[in-house]
Coordinates of C-alpha atoms in Angstrom, one line a residue:
M467 CA -105.6 91.5 -7.2
K468 CA -108.4 92.5 -4.7
S469 CA -109.2 92.2 -1.1
Q470 CA -112.5 91.5 0.4
D471 CA -113.8 91.7 3.9
Q472 CA -115.4 88.7 4.4
S473 CA -117.8 90.0 7.3
T474 CA -119.3 92.8 4.8
G475 CA -118.5 91.8 1.3
K476 CA -116.9 94.9 0.6
E477 CA -113.4 95.4 -1.4
R478 CA -110.7 97.0 0.5
L479 CA -109.7 100.2 -1.0
I480 CA -106.0 101.1 -0.2
I481 CA -105.5 104.6 1.2
F482 CA -102.0 105.8 0.0
D483 CA -101.0 109.1 1.7
T484 CA -98.5 111.4 0.0
T485 CA -98.7 114.5 2.1
L486 CA -95.3 114.3 3.2
R487 CA -94.0 113.8 -0.4
D488 CA -96.4 115.4 -2.9
G489 CA -98.2 117.5 -0.6
E490 CA -95.0 119.0 0.8
Q491 CA -93.6 120.0 -2.9
A492 CA -96.5 122.5 -2.5
P493 CA -94.8 125.8 -2.5
G494 CA -94.5 127.0 1.4
C495 CA -95.4 123.6 2.5
S496 CA -91.9 122.2 3.3
M497 CA -91.7 120.5 6.7
T498 CA -88.9 119.9 9.1
L499 CA -87.7 116.4 10.4
R500 CA -89.6 116.6 13.3
Q501 CA -92.6 118.2 12.0
K502 CA -92.5 115.0 9.4
R503 CA -92.2 112.6 12.1
R504 CA -95.4 113.8 13.8
V505 CA -97.5 114.2 10.6
A506 CA -96.3 110.0 10.0
Q507 CA -97.5 109.4 13.7
A508 CA -100.9 111.3 12.8
L509 CA -101.1 109.2 10.1
V510 CA -100.6 106.2 11.2
E511 CA -103.4 106.8 14.1
L512 CA -105.5 108.0 11.1
G513 CA -105.2 104.6 9.9
V514 CA -103.5 104.8 6.3
D515 CA -102.1 102.2 4.6
V516 CA -99.3 103.6 2.7
I517 CA -97.0 106.6 3.9
E518 CA -95.3 108.0 1.3
A519 CA -92.4 109.8 3.1
G520 CA -90.7 111.3 0.6
F521 CA -88.3 111.2 -2.3
P522 CA -84.7 110.0 -1.3
A523 CA -82.8 111.1 -4.3
A524 CA -84.1 114.6 -4.0
S525 CA -81.7 116.0 -1.5
P526 CA -79.9 114.8 2.0
G527 CA -83.0 116.4 4.1
D528 CA -85.6 114.0 2.1
F529 CA -83.4 111.1 2.1
E530 CA -82.8 111.5 6.1
A531 CA -86.7 112.1 6.9
V532 CA -87.4 108.8 4.4
Q533 CA -84.8 107.0 6.2
T534 CA -86.1 107.9 9.6
I535 CA -89.7 107.6 9.2
A536 CA -89.0 104.3 7.9
R537 CA -87.1 103.1 10.9
E538 CA -89.5 105.0 13.4
I539 CA -92.9 104.0 12.2
K540 CA -94.7 100.9 12.6
G541 CA -98.2 99.8 10.8
P542 CA -98.4 101.3 7.3
A543 CA -96.3 100.5 4.4
I544 CA -93.3 103.3 4.2
C545 CA -92.8 104.3 0.6
G546 CA -90.3 106.4 -1.1
L547 CA -90.4 107.6 -4.7
A548 CA -87.8 107.3 -7.6
R549 CA -87.3 107.7 -10.9
C550 CA -86.2 104.7 -13.5
S551 CA -82.9 105.2 -12.6
S552 CA -80.2 102.7 -10.9
E553 CA -79.1 105.7 -8.9
D554 CA -82.4 106.7 -7.4
I555 CA -83.4 103.3 -6.6
R556 CA -80.3 102.2 -4.9
K557 CA -80.6 105.5 -2.7
S558 CA -84.2 104.5 -2.0
A559 CA -83.5 101.0 -1.0
E560 CA -81.0 102.6 1.6
A561 CA -83.5 104.8 3.0
L562 CA -85.8 102.2 3.2
A563 CA -84.2 99.6 4.3
G564 CA -85.2 99.7 8.0
A565 CA -88.8 99.7 7.5
S566 CA -90.9 97.0 8.5
R567 CA -92.8 97.1 5.6
N568 CA -91.6 99.0 2.5
R569 CA -92.4 100.0 -1.0
L570 CA -90.8 101.3 -3.8
H571 CA -92.7 103.8 -6.3
I572 CA -91.0 104.7 -9.4
F573 CA -91.9 106.7 -12.4
L574 CA -91.5 107.5 -15.8
A575 CA -93.6 110.0 -17.9
T576 CA -95.2 108.4 -20.9
S577 CA -97.4 111.2 -22.7
P578 CA -96.5 112.6 -26.3
I579 CA -96.0 116.2 -24.7
H580 CA -93.2 114.4 -22.0
R581 CA -91.9 111.8 -24.1
E582 CA -90.9 114.8 -26.6
H583 CA -89.9 117.9 -24.3
K584 CA -89.0 116.4 -21.6
L585 CA -87.6 113.0 -22.2
Q586 CA -86.8 113.4 -25.8
M587 CA -87.5 109.3 -25.7
T588 CA -89.3 107.3 -28.2
K589 CA -92.1 104.9 -27.0
E590 CA -89.9 102.3 -27.4
Q591 CA -86.9 103.6 -25.1
V592 CA -90.2 104.4 -23.0
L593 CA -91.1 101.0 -22.7
E594 CA -87.2 99.5 -22.3
R595 CA -86.9 102.0 -19.6
A596 CA -90.0 101.3 -17.6
V597 CA -89.2 97.6 -17.7
Q598 CA -85.7 97.9 -16.7
G599 CA -86.6 100.3 -13.8
V600 CA -89.1 97.7 -12.6
Q601 CA -86.5 94.6 -12.8
L602 CA -83.7 96.4 -10.7
A603 CA -86.1 97.7 -8.6
S604 CA -87.4 93.7 -7.9
E605 CA -83.6 93.2 -6.9
F606 CA -84.7 95.3 -3.3
F607 CA -88.2 95.5 -3.2
D608 CA -91.1 92.8 -2.8
D609 CA -93.9 95.8 -3.1
I610 CA -93.4 97.9 -6.5
E611 CA -95.6 100.8 -7.7
F612 CA -95.0 101.9 -11.1
S613 CA -96.5 105.2 -12.2
P614 CA -97.0 106.0 -15.8
E615 CA -96.6 110.4 -15.3
D616 CA -99.2 112.0 -17.5
A617 CA -100.8 108.6 -17.7
A618 CA -104.3 110.7 -18.5
R619 CA -102.8 112.3 -21.6
T620 CA -101.1 108.9 -23.0
E621 CA -102.3 107.4 -25.8
L622 CA -104.8 104.6 -24.6
D623 CA -103.0 101.5 -26.9
F624 CA -99.4 102.5 -25.8
L625 CA -100.5 103.0 -22.1
A626 CA -101.7 99.5 -21.8
E627 CA -99.0 98.2 -23.5
V628 CA -96.5 99.7 -20.5
V629 CA -98.9 99.0 -17.7
E630 CA -98.5 95.2 -19.3
A631 CA -95.1 95.1 -19.4
V632 CA -94.2 96.7 -15.9
I633 CA -96.6 94.2 -14.5
T634 CA -94.9 91.0 -16.1
A635 CA -91.7 92.8 -14.9
G636 CA -92.7 92.5 -11.2
A637 CA -94.9 95.6 -10.5
T638 CA -97.2 94.6 -7.7
T639 CA -99.2 98.5 -8.3
V640 CA -100.0 100.4 -11.2
N641 CA -100.5 103.8 -10.4
I642 CA -102.6 105.7 -13.4
P643 CA -101.8 109.6 -12.5
D644 CA -103.5 112.5 -13.5
T645 CA -100.7 114.7 -13.0
V646 CA -101.9 117.8 -14.5
G647 CA -105.4 117.7 -13.6
Y648 CA -106.8 117.3 -17.2
T649 CA -109.2 114.6 -17.1
V650 CA -112.5 114.6 -16.2
P651 CA -114.7 111.6 -14.7
E652 CA -116.5 110.1 -17.9
E653 CA -113.5 110.3 -19.7
F654 CA -111.5 108.6 -16.9
A655 CA -113.7 106.1 -16.1
R656 CA -113.0 105.1 -20.0
L657 CA -109.6 105.2 -19.4
F658 CA -109.9 102.4 -16.4
D659 CA -112.4 100.4 -18.6
Y660 CA -109.7 100.1 -21.4
L661 CA -107.0 99.0 -19.5
H662 CA -109.2 96.0 -17.5
T663 CA -110.3 95.0 -21.0
N664 CA -107.1 95.3 -22.7
V665 CA -104.4 94.2 -20.6
P666 CA -104.5 90.7 -20.1
N667 CA -102.6 90.3 -17.0
V668 CA -104.1 93.6 -15.2
S669 CA -106.1 91.2 -12.5
D670 CA -101.9 90.8 -11.2
A671 CA -101.7 94.0 -9.9
V672 CA -103.5 96.5 -7.7
L673 CA -104.6 99.8 -9.9
S674 CA -104.3 103.1 -8.6
V675 CA -105.3 106.4 -8.8
H676 CA -103.3 109.7 -8.2
C677 CA -105.5 113.1 -9.5
H678 CA -104.6 116.5 -9.3
N679 CA -106.8 119.7 -8.9
D680 CA -106.5 121.8 -11.5
L681 CA -110.1 121.8 -12.7
G682 CA -111.3 121.4 -9.4
M683 CA -112.0 117.8 -10.3
A684 CA -109.5 115.5 -8.5
V685 CA -112.0 113.7 -5.8
A686 CA -114.4 113.1 -8.6
N687 CA -112.3 111.8 -10.7
S688 CA -110.5 109.5 -8.4
L689 CA -113.9 108.1 -7.1
S690 CA -114.8 107.8 -11.1
A691 CA -111.8 105.4 -11.0
V692 CA -113.1 103.5 -7.8
Q693 CA -116.5 103.0 -9.8
S694 CA -114.5 101.3 -12.5
G695 CA -112.0 99.1 -10.5
A696 CA -109.0 101.0 -8.9
R697 CA -108.8 99.8 -5.6
Q698 CA -106.0 102.2 -4.3
V699 CA -106.1 106.5 -3.9
E700 CA -103.5 108.6 -3.7
C701 CA -104.4 111.6 -1.9
T702 CA -103.4 114.2 0.7
I703 CA -104.4 115.7 3.9
N704 CA -106.2 118.9 2.8
G705 CA -105.8 118.3 -0.6
I706 CA -102.4 119.7 -0.6
G707 CA -99.8 119.3 -3.1
E708 CA -98.6 120.9 -6.4
R709 CA -100.2 123.9 -8.0
A710 CA -104.1 123.7 -7.0
G711 CA -103.0 120.3 -4.9
N712 CA -104.4 116.7 -4.7
C713 CA -107.0 114.8 -4.2
A714 CA -108.3 115.0 -0.5
L715 CA -108.3 112.1 1.6
E716 CA -110.5 113.6 3.6
E717 CA -113.3 113.7 1.2
I718 CA -112.8 110.8 -0.5
V719 CA -112.9 108.7 2.5
M720 CA -116.0 110.2 3.7
A721 CA -117.6 109.7 0.2
V722 CA -117.1 106.3 0.0
K723 CA -118.0 105.9 3.7
T724 CA -121.0 108.0 3.2
R725 CA -122.1 106.1 -0.3
A726 CA -121.1 102.6 0.7
E727 CA -124.2 101.3 -1.3
L728 CA -122.9 103.0 -4.5
F729 CA -119.2 102.5 -4.2
G730 CA -119.1 99.1 -2.7
V731 CA -115.6 99.3 -0.9
E732 CA -114.2 100.2 2.5
T733 CA -111.4 101.6 4.2
T734 CA -109.7 100.8 7.1
I735 CA -109.7 105.0 7.9
D736 CA -110.5 105.8 12.0
T737 CA -112.7 108.6 10.6
R738 CA -112.5 110.4 13.6
R739 CA -109.1 111.2 13.3
L740 CA -109.6 113.7 10.1
Y741 CA -110.2 116.8 11.9
P742 CA -107.5 116.5 14.3
T743 CA -105.2 115.5 11.5
S744 CA -106.4 117.9 9.3
R745 CA -105.5 120.5 11.8
L746 CA -102.1 119.3 12.7
V747 CA -101.4 119.5 9.1
S748 CA -102.8 122.9 8.7
N749 CA -101.0 124.4 11.7
I750 CA -97.4 123.0 10.4
T751 CA -97.7 123.9 6.9
G752 CA -99.1 127.3 7.3
I753 CA -102.1 126.5 4.7
T754 CA -105.5 127.9 6.4
I755 CA -108.3 125.5 6.1
P756 CA -111.0 127.7 4.0
R757 CA -114.5 127.6 6.4
N758 CA -116.3 125.7 3.4
K759 CA -113.7 123.2 2.9
A760 CA -116.0 120.0 2.4
I761 CA -115.6 117.8 5.7
V762 CA -113.0 119.7 7.8
G763 CA -114.1 123.3 7.2
D764 CA -115.8 125.7 9.9
N765 CA -118.7 125.6 8.2
A766 CA -118.8 121.9 7.1
F767 CA -121.5 121.4 10.2
A768 CA -123.1 124.7 10.5
H769 CA -126.4 126.1 9.6
E770 CA -127.6 129.7 9.4
A771 CA -130.5 130.0 7.9
G772 CA -133.6 129.8 9.3
I773 CA -135.1 126.5 7.3
H774 CA -132.3 124.7 7.7
Q775 CA -131.9 125.4 11.5
H776 CA -135.6 124.3 11.8
G777 CA -135.3 121.1 10.2
M778 CA -132.0 120.4 12.0
L779 CA -134.1 120.7 15.1
K780 CA -136.5 118.4 14.0
H781 CA -134.4 115.4 12.6
S782 CA -130.2 116.2 11.6
G783 CA -130.8 114.1 8.7
T784 CA -132.8 116.6 7.1
Y785 CA -129.5 118.6 6.2
E786 CA -126.5 116.5 7.4
I787 CA -125.3 113.5 5.3
M788 CA -122.9 112.6 8.0
R789 CA -122.5 113.1 11.7
P790 CA -119.8 115.7 13.1
E791 CA -118.7 113.4 15.6
D792 CA -117.8 111.0 13.1
V793 CA -114.8 113.0 11.3
G794 CA -113.8 114.1 14.7
I795 CA -115.5 117.5 14.8
S796 CA -117.4 117.8 18.4
R797 CA -120.9 119.2 18.7
T798 CA -120.1 120.9 22.0
Q799 CA -118.5 124.8 21.5
L800 CA -118.4 126.4 25.0
V801 CA -116.7 123.5 27.0
L802 CA -114.3 125.2 29.8
G803 CA -113.6 127.9 31.7
K804 CA -111.2 129.9 34.3
H805 CA -112.3 127.6 37.2
S806 CA -112.1 124.1 34.7
G807 CA -109.3 121.5 36.3
R808 CA -107.0 119.4 35.0
H809 CA -109.1 116.6 34.7
A810 CA -111.8 118.3 33.0
L811 CA -108.9 119.8 30.4
R812 CA -107.4 116.1 29.6
Q813 CA -110.8 114.9 29.0
R814 CA -111.9 117.7 26.5
I815 CA -108.9 117.1 24.7
E816 CA -109.1 113.3 24.2
Q817 CA -112.9 114.3 23.3
L818 CA -111.3 116.7 20.6
G819 CA -109.0 113.2 19.2
F820 CA -105.7 114.6 20.9
M821 CA -103.3 112.3 22.9
L822 CA -100.9 114.2 25.1
D823 CA -98.4 113.1 27.7
D824 CA -98.5 114.1 31.5
S825 CA -95.5 116.8 30.7
E826 CA -97.1 117.8 27.8
L827 CA -100.9 117.9 29.7
D828 CA -99.0 120.2 32.0
R829 CA -97.8 122.7 29.9
A830 CA -101.2 122.7 28.2
F831 CA -102.6 123.1 31.3
E832 CA -100.8 126.4 32.4
E833 CA -101.3 128.0 28.8
F834 CA -105.2 127.0 29.4
K835 CA -105.3 129.0 32.9
L836 CA -103.4 131.9 31.7
L837 CA -106.1 131.8 28.4
A838 CA -108.9 131.4 30.8
D839 CA -107.9 134.5 32.6
K840 CA -108.1 136.7 29.6
K841 CA -111.6 135.0 27.5
K842 CA -114.6 135.2 28.9
E843 CA -115.6 132.0 26.9
I844 CA -113.0 129.2 26.2
F845 CA -114.2 127.4 22.8
D846 CA -113.1 124.3 21.3
A847 CA -111.0 125.7 18.5
D848 CA -109.2 127.5 21.7
I849 CA -108.2 124.4 23.3
E850 CA -107.3 122.9 19.8
A851 CA -104.6 125.4 19.4
I852 CA -103.4 125.2 22.8
V853 CA -102.3 121.6 22.3
L854 CA -101.0 121.8 18.5
Q855 CA -98.7 124.5 20.3
T856 CA -98.1 122.3 23.0
E857 CA -97.1 119.3 20.7
E858 CA -95.1 121.7 19.0
G859 CA -92.9 122.0 22.3
A860 CA -89.7 124.4 22.6
V861 CA -88.8 125.5 19.1
G862 CA -85.1 127.2 20.0
P863 CA -83.4 128.9 22.7
W864 CA -84.8 132.3 23.3
Q865 CA -88.3 133.1 24.8
I866 CA -90.2 136.3 24.9
D867 CA -90.9 137.7 29.0
E868 CA -92.2 141.0 28.5
L869 CA -93.6 142.8 25.4
T870 CA -95.1 146.4 25.4
V871 CA -96.7 147.9 22.2
S872 CA -97.6 151.7 21.5
S873 CA -99.1 153.0 18.3
G874 CA -101.3 155.4 17.1
T875 CA -103.1 157.2 14.4
H876 CA -100.4 160.4 14.9
S877 CA -97.7 158.4 16.7
I878 CA -94.9 156.6 16.1
A879 CA -95.2 152.9 16.6
T880 CA -92.8 151.3 19.3
A881 CA -91.9 148.1 20.9
A882 CA -90.8 147.3 24.2
I883 CA -89.3 143.7 24.8
K884 CA -87.5 141.6 27.4
M885 CA -86.5 138.5 26.2
R886 CA -84.1 135.6 27.8
S887 CA -82.6 132.4 26.7
A888 CA -82.0 128.6 27.4
D889 CA -78.2 129.2 28.4
G890 CA -78.9 132.3 30.8
R891 CA -78.6 135.3 28.4
S892 CA -81.3 137.8 28.5
G893 CA -81.8 141.4 26.7
E894 CA -84.0 144.0 26.2
E895 CA -84.8 146.3 23.5
A896 CA -86.5 149.4 22.3
A897 CA -86.9 150.5 18.6
V898 CA -89.7 152.1 16.1
G899 CA -91.1 151.3 13.5
I900 CA -93.9 151.9 10.7
G901 CA -96.2 149.4 12.2
P902 CA -96.5 147.7 16.1
I903 CA -95.3 144.4 14.3
D904 CA -92.7 146.0 12.3
A905 CA -91.4 148.1 15.6
T906 CA -91.5 144.4 17.5
V907 CA -89.8 142.5 14.9
K908 CA -86.9 145.1 14.8
A909 CA -86.4 144.8 18.4
I910 CA -86.4 140.9 18.4
H911 CA -83.6 141.1 15.9
R912 CA -81.5 143.7 18.0
I913 CA -81.6 141.0 20.9
V914 CA -81.1 137.8 18.9
G915 CA -78.7 139.2 16.5
V916 CA -80.1 137.1 13.3
H917 CA -82.1 139.1 10.8
V918 CA -85.1 137.6 9.5
D919 CA -87.3 139.0 6.5
L920 CA -91.1 138.5 6.8
Q921 CA -92.2 137.7 3.6
E922 CA -96.3 136.8 4.3
M923 CA -98.5 137.1 7.4
Q924 CA -101.7 135.5 7.9
I925 CA -103.9 136.3 10.7
H926 CA -107.0 134.1 11.5
S927 CA -109.7 134.2 14.2
L928 CA -110.1 130.8 16.0
T929 CA -113.3 131.6 17.2
V930 CA -115.8 134.4 17.9
G931 CA -116.0 137.9 20.2
E932 CA -114.1 140.6 20.7
D933 CA -111.4 137.9 22.9
A934 CA -111.3 135.5 20.3
Q935 CA -108.0 134.2 19.7
G936 CA -106.1 135.4 16.6
E937 CA -103.9 132.6 15.0
V938 CA -101.1 134.2 13.5
S939 CA -98.8 132.3 10.6
V940 CA -95.8 134.0 9.1
T941 CA -92.8 133.3 6.6
V942 CA -89.9 134.8 6.5
V943 CA -86.5 134.1 4.3
H944 CA -82.9 133.6 6.1
E945 CA -80.1 133.9 3.5
Q946 CA -82.8 132.5 0.6
D947 CA -84.1 129.6 2.7
R948 CA -87.7 129.9 3.7
Y949 CA -89.3 129.3 7.7
R950 CA -92.6 129.3 8.8
G951 CA -93.6 130.2 12.1
W952 CA -96.8 130.0 14.1
G953 CA -98.1 131.8 17.2
I954 CA -101.6 132.2 18.8
G955 CA -102.9 134.6 21.5
T956 CA -105.7 137.6 22.1
D957 CA -103.4 140.1 21.0
V958 CA -102.3 139.2 17.5
V959 CA -99.0 141.7 17.8
Q960 CA -97.9 139.1 20.5
A961 CA -98.5 136.3 18.4
T962 CA -97.1 137.2 15.8
A963 CA -93.6 138.3 17.8
H964 CA -93.9 134.4 19.0
A965 CA -94.4 133.3 15.3
V966 CA -91.5 135.4 14.0
L967 CA -89.3 134.2 17.1
Q968 CA -90.1 130.9 16.4
T969 CA -88.6 131.0 12.8
I970 CA -85.3 133.0 14.2
N971 CA -85.0 130.0 16.8
Q972 CA -85.4 127.3 13.7
V973 CA -82.4 129.3 12.4
I974 CA -80.3 129.4 15.2
G975 CA -81.1 125.7 15.5
R976 CA -80.3 124.7 12.0
E977 CA -76.8 126.8 12.2
Q978 CA -75.8 124.9 15.6
R979 CA -76.9 121.5 13.9
A980 CA -74.4 122.9 11.3
Q981 CA -72.0 123.6 13.5
R982 CA -71.8 120.4 15.2
T983 CA -71.8 118.3 12.0
Q984 CA -69.0 120.4 10.8
A985 CA -67.2 119.4 14.3
V986 CA -67.7 116.1 13.7
I987 CA -66.0 116.2 10.5
D988 CA -63.3 118.3 11.8
K989 CA -62.4 115.7 14.3
A990 CA -62.6 112.9 12.2
L991 CA -60.2 114.7 9.6
A992 CA -58.0 115.5 12.0
E993 CA -57.9 111.7 14.0
A994 CA -57.4 110.4 10.2
S995 CA -54.1 112.6 9.4

C-alpha cells in the first residue's frame, strides 16, 4: 500500500509522532493535559500525519488526554495505543470517538523471550490473540495498526506468519518495532526484505518502523527500514522516550529531505517548524537539548574553527549540508533592544516560528521591556524563552512581588519574599538556609503553606555574556507525585524561585480540581438519596 506524489514521483513517508505516548513514558517527561494540548497543536502546525495521543486504558488521565485531543485536534489522525484485549480496545474506541480521523494501535509481543517470560504463551496462542485483537478492533475502527512487540528479536518465519495473519484480519498498517534497540541497520534491512519476500499480502498494508536508541542507532535503523520499503516512521520530538529514547523526528525528516535522491521519499513536514517545536517540547518536559544535538542543537550550525569559518565565508555549502532557516533557526543573533517597539517584537517572534494572539503579545512585550532594562543585548534565545513562558501563561494563584537574598562565604544565607495570590491574599516571610535557593524555597513554603521537596534542578545559560539569562528547570515531589517547573531570568535565584512556585501552583491547582470533582459527586449522591 503505497502513496505517491504525482508531481515529484516520490513516495510518501508517513510521519507517526509518539511524543505524547512513548515520549511521555520516559522518566520525568510526564505532561499535564494543558501541556499535551499545546504539544498536539504544535504537531499539527509541524505537519505530522499521525499523533499517538496516549494509552487510554493506562489511567484516567491518559484517557482524558486522548479524548480531549481527539475532540479538539483536526488534521492528523489521532491514535490510541491498546493491548490485544477487549477492555483496552473498547476503552480506546470510547476515547477516540470524537476524532474526525482516528486510528487504533494494538500490540502483542512475539519474541521468544517475551513469549516465555512475560506472556507465558505459545506461538499458536500469540497468533490467535493477535488475530482476535485485530478482528475486534475492526468493529470500531477502519484504520488499525498492529505491532508485534520486540519484532527485531522474533524468529523471521514466525514474524512473517503473524504479519500475514493480522493483515488478513484487517490491519491496515503493520509496525515492526525494534523495542529494545537491539538491531543494526544491515540486519534490520534484511528483516524487511524477508517480509516483502515471504508475506504474500504485504502490499495490502503499510509497513512501519519504530526504533529505540539503546545502541545509538534508532535513526540509522529507521532509515535502513525506509530503504527496504517501510513507508511509516514512528518517532518523537528530540528523540525522547523510554530508556535511551526513540528515533528523533527532526533527524529522520531532515535526513530524507537532505538525501532525497538516496531515499526517494518525501514527508508533509514543514521543516521550518522543527526548531520551535523542539524548544517547546524541551521546555515542557525539562529535558535540555544537548548543544551538539543534530538539527536543533545550539552548535548544529555554529562554526568556530578558522578553516571552517573561512570556507563558510566563501560558500555556506562548504561546511553546511542544510540551511539553518530550513529547520527554523534564524541566522540573526542580536535582533532587538530596549528601544524596539511592539511591531518589531511581533515580527521577530513570527520569524522565529511562534504565533501569539494580542493578549499574549502584550504579556510578552511587558516581559521583553523588563528584560531589556537589565540586559545590554537581546538575543533570539531570550525572545524564545519569553514566548515559551508567555505561552505557558498563568499556572496558579500565587505570584512573587519582591525577593531579596543575601549570602556570602562566612555568612548565613537569608531570603525575604513578598507574595500575593489571585484571590487577594498576600504574605511576607523571611528564612535562612544552607544557601540562597534553600532559604528562598523555605520562605515560599511558609507563605503558601504547601511543602515540596526539590529533587532535581538544572540551570542552562540561554545566551552568552555576564548578563545572559539563566533557564532553570526543577523537579519536585509532593505526596509522592512529581511536578516540573520552569523559570528564566538574569538572576538564577529568582528564576529558581519562579520555577519552584510554578510547581506549588500546580499542586494547588490539582487539589482544587479534586475538591471541585468531589463536590459534584457529593451533590449527585445527595440528590440521588
